[in-house]
Coordinates of C-alpha atoms in Angstrom, one line a residue:
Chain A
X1 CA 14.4 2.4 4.1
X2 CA 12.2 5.3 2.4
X3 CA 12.6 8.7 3.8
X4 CA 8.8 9.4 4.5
X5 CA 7.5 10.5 7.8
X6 CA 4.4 10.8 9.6
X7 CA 2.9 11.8 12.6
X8 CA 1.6 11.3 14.6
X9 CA 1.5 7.3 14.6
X10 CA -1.4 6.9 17.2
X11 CA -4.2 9.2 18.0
X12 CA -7.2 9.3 20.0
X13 CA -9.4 11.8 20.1
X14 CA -13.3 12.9 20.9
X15 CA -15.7 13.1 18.7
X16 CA -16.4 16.9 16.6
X17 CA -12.3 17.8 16.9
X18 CA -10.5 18.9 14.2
X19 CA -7.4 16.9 13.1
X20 CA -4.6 16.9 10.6
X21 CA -2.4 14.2 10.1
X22 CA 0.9 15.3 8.8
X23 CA 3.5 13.4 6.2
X24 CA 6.7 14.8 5.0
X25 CA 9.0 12.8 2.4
X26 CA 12.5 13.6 1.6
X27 CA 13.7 12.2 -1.1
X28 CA 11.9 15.1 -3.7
X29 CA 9.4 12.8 -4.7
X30 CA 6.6 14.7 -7.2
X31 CA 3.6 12.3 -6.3
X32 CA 2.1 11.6 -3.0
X33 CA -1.0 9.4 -1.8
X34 CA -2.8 9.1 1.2
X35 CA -4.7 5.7 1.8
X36 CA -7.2 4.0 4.6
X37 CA -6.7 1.0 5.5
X38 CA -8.7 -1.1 7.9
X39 CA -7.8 -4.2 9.6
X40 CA -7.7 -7.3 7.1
X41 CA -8.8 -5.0 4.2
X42 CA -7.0 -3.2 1.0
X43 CA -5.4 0.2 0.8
X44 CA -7.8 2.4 -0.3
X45 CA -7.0 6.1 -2.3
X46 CA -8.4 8.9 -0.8
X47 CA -6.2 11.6 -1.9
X48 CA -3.8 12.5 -4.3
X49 CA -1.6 14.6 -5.2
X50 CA 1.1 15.1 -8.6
X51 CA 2.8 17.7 -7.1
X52 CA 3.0 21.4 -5.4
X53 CA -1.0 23.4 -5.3
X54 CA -2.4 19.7 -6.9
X55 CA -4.7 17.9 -5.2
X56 CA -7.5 14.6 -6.6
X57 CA -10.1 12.8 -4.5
X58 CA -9.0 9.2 -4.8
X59 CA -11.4 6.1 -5.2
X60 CA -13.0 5.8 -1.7
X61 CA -15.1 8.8 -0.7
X62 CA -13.6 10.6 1.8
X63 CA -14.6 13.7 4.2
X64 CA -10.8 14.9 4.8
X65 CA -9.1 17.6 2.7
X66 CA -5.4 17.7 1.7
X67 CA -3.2 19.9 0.9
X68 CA 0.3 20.1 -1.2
X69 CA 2.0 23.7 -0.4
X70 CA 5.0 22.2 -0.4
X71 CA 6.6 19.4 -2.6
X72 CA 7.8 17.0 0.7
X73 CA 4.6 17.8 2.5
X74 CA 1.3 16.4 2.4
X75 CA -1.2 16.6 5.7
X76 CA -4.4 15.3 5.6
X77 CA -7.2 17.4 7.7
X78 CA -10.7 16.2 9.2
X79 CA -12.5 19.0 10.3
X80 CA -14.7 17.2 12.3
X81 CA -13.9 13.8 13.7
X82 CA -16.5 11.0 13.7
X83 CA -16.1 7.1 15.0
X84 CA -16.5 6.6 11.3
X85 CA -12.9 8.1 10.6
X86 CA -11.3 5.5 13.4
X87 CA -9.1 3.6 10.7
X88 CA -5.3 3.6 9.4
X89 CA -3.8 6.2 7.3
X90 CA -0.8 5.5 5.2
X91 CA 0.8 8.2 3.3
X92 CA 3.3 7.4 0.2
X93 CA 5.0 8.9 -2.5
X94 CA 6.7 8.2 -5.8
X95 CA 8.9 9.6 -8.2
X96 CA 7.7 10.1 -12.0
X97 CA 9.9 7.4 -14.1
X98 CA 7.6 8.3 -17.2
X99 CA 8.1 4.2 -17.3
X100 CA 4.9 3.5 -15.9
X101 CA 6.6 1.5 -13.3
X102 CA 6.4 4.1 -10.7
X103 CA 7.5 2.2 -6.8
X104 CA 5.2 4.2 -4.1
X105 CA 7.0 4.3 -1.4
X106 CA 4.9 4.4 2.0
X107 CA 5.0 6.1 5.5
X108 CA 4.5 4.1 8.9
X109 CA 0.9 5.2 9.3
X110 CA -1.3 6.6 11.6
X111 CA -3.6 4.8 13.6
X112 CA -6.7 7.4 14.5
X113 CA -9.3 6.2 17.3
X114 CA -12.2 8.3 17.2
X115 CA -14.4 7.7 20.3
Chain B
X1 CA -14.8 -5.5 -12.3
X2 CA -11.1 -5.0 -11.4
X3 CA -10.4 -7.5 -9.0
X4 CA -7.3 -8.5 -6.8
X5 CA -7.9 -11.8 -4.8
X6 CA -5.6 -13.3 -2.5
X7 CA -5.4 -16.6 -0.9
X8 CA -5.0 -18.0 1.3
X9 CA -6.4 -15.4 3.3
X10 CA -4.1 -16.6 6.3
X11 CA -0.8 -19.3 6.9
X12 CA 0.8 -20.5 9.6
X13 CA 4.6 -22.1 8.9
X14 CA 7.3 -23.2 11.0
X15 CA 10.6 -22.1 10.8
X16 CA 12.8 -23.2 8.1
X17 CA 10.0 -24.1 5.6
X18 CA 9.3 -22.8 2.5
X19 CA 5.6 -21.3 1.3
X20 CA 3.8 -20.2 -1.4
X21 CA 1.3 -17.4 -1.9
X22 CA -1.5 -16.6 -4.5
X23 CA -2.5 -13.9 -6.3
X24 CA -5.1 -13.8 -9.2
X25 CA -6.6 -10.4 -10.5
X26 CA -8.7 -8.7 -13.4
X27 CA -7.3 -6.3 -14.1
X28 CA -7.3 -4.8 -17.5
X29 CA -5.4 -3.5 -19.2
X30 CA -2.3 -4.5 -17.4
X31 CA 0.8 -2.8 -16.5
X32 CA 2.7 -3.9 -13.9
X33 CA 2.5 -6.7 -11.0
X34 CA 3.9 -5.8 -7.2
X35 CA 4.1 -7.8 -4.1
X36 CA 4.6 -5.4 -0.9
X37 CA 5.3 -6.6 2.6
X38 CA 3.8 -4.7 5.2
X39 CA 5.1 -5.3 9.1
X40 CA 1.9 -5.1 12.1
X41 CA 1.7 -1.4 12.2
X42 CA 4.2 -0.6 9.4
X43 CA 3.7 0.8 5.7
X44 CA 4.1 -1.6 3.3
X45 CA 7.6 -2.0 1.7
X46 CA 7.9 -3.2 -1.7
X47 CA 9.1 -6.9 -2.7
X48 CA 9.0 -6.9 -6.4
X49 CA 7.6 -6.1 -9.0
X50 CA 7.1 -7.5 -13.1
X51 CA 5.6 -6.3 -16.1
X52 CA 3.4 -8.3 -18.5
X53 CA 6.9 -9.5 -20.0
X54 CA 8.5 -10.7 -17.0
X55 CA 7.1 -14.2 -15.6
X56 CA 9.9 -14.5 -12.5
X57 CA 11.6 -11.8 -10.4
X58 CA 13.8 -12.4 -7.4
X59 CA 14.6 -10.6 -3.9
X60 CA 17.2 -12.8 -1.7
X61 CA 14.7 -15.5 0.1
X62 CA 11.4 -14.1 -2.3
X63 CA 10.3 -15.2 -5.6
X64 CA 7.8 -13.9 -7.6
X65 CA 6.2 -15.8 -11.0
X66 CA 3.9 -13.9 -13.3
X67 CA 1.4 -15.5 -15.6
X68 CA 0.1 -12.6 -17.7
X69 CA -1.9 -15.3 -19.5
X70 CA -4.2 -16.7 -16.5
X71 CA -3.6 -13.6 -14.8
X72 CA -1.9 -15.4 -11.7
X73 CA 0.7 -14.6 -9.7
X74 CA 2.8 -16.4 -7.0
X75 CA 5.4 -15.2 -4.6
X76 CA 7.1 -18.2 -2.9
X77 CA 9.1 -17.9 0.6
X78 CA 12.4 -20.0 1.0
X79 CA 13.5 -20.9 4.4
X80 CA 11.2 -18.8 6.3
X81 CA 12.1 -16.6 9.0
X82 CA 11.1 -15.0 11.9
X83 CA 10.8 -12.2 10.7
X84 CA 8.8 -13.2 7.6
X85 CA 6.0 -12.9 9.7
X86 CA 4.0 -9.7 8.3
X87 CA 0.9 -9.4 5.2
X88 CA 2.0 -9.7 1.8
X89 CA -0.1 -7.8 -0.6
X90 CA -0.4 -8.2 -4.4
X91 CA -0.8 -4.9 -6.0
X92 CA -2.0 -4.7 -9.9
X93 CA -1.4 -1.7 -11.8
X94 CA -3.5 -0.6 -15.0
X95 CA -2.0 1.2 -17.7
X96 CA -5.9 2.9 -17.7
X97 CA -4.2 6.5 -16.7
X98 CA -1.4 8.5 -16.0
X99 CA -1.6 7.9 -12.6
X100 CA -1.5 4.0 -13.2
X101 CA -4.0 3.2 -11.0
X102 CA -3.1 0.8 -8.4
X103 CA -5.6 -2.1 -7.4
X104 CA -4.7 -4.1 -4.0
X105 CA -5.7 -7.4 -2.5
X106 CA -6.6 -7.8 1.3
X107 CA -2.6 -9.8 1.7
X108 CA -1.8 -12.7 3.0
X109 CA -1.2 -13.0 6.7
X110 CA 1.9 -15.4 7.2
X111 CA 2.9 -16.1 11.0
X112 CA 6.4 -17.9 11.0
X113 CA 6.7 -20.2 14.2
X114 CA 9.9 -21.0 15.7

């Protein structure tokens, strides 16, 4: 069972509020992820980050920020929250092996409702 | 493209009987091959995984075959369980940058029936 937190796990808010989705992992990891995922679809990168004060847009475009002040925590933020935004967010991390071979290890997710 | 496809998209089993799933992907170059489970509401938890030299890798009732030639991958169920019931997701990395990007398929929904 990997040591990686978030919260919360459901959410449902109006339209126009700000949010921030937290994720905390203890187990010292350098890398973390965040991903959406909708139902029946891939996991898709929105954010990494390789470690403390780095942060990368991932593949899908995304209108959340992220920071990384700290190495076992990485919230997401929306400052604005549309229906758009109603998906899941998944939050992982991973150790650097050097190997290639890295295992991302991945949070229980939040499910945000945006109405 | 970089591609991951899955299939079938969706399975049904009873009980006690074994199944196979697909994976076939594009992905070039190649680094490394993972099948995840993820639970209804859970974050996916990783099976296995095999690099472009491995062609079978084991996990108790799971096993996973790699053909780095066609670029297909299998991950076969023995004795199904209850609690086999989740999405399996083939997951292809790329050796393209340091990050080792990671490429995912939709998964597999298997429903176990008693």
């Amino acid at each position: 069972e990997a040591d990686i937190y978030q919260t919360p796990r459901y959410l449902v808010i109006g339209t126009g509020k700000k949010i921030t989705l937290e994720c905390s992992q203890t187990m010292g990891h350098d890398k973390m992820y965040w991903y959406q995922q909708d139902p029946g679809m891939e996991l898709h990168l929105i954010h990494y980050s390789y470690g403390v004060n780095s942060t990368e847009k991932g593949d899908l475009s995304s209108e959340s920020t992220v920071s990384r002040i700290r190495t076992e925590h990485f919230p997401l933020t929306l400052e604005s929250a549309r229906p758009s935004h109603t998906s899941q967010y998944l939050c992982a991390s991973s150790d650097t092996t050097g190997t290639g071979t890295d295992t991302q290890y991945f949070g229980p997710g939040t499910r945000l409702t945006v109405l | 493209k970089n591609q991951v496809e899955q299939s079938p998209q969706s399975l049904i089993i009873l009980e006690g009987k074994n199944c196979t799933l697909q994976c076939n992907y594009t992905v070039s170059p190649f680094s490394n091959l993972r099948w995840y489970k993820q639970d209804t509401g859970r974050g996916p938890v990783s099976l296995t995984i095999m690099t472009f030299s491995e062609n079978t890798k084991s996990n108790g009732r799971y096993t996973a075959t790699l053909d780095a030639d066609t670029k297909q991958s299998s991950l076969h169920i023995t004795a199904s369980q209850l609690s086999d019931s989740a999405s399996y997701i083939c997951v292809v990395s790329d050796r393209g940058s340091t990050l080792g990007r990671l490429y995912f398929g939709r998964g597999t929904q298997l429903t176990v029936w008693p």
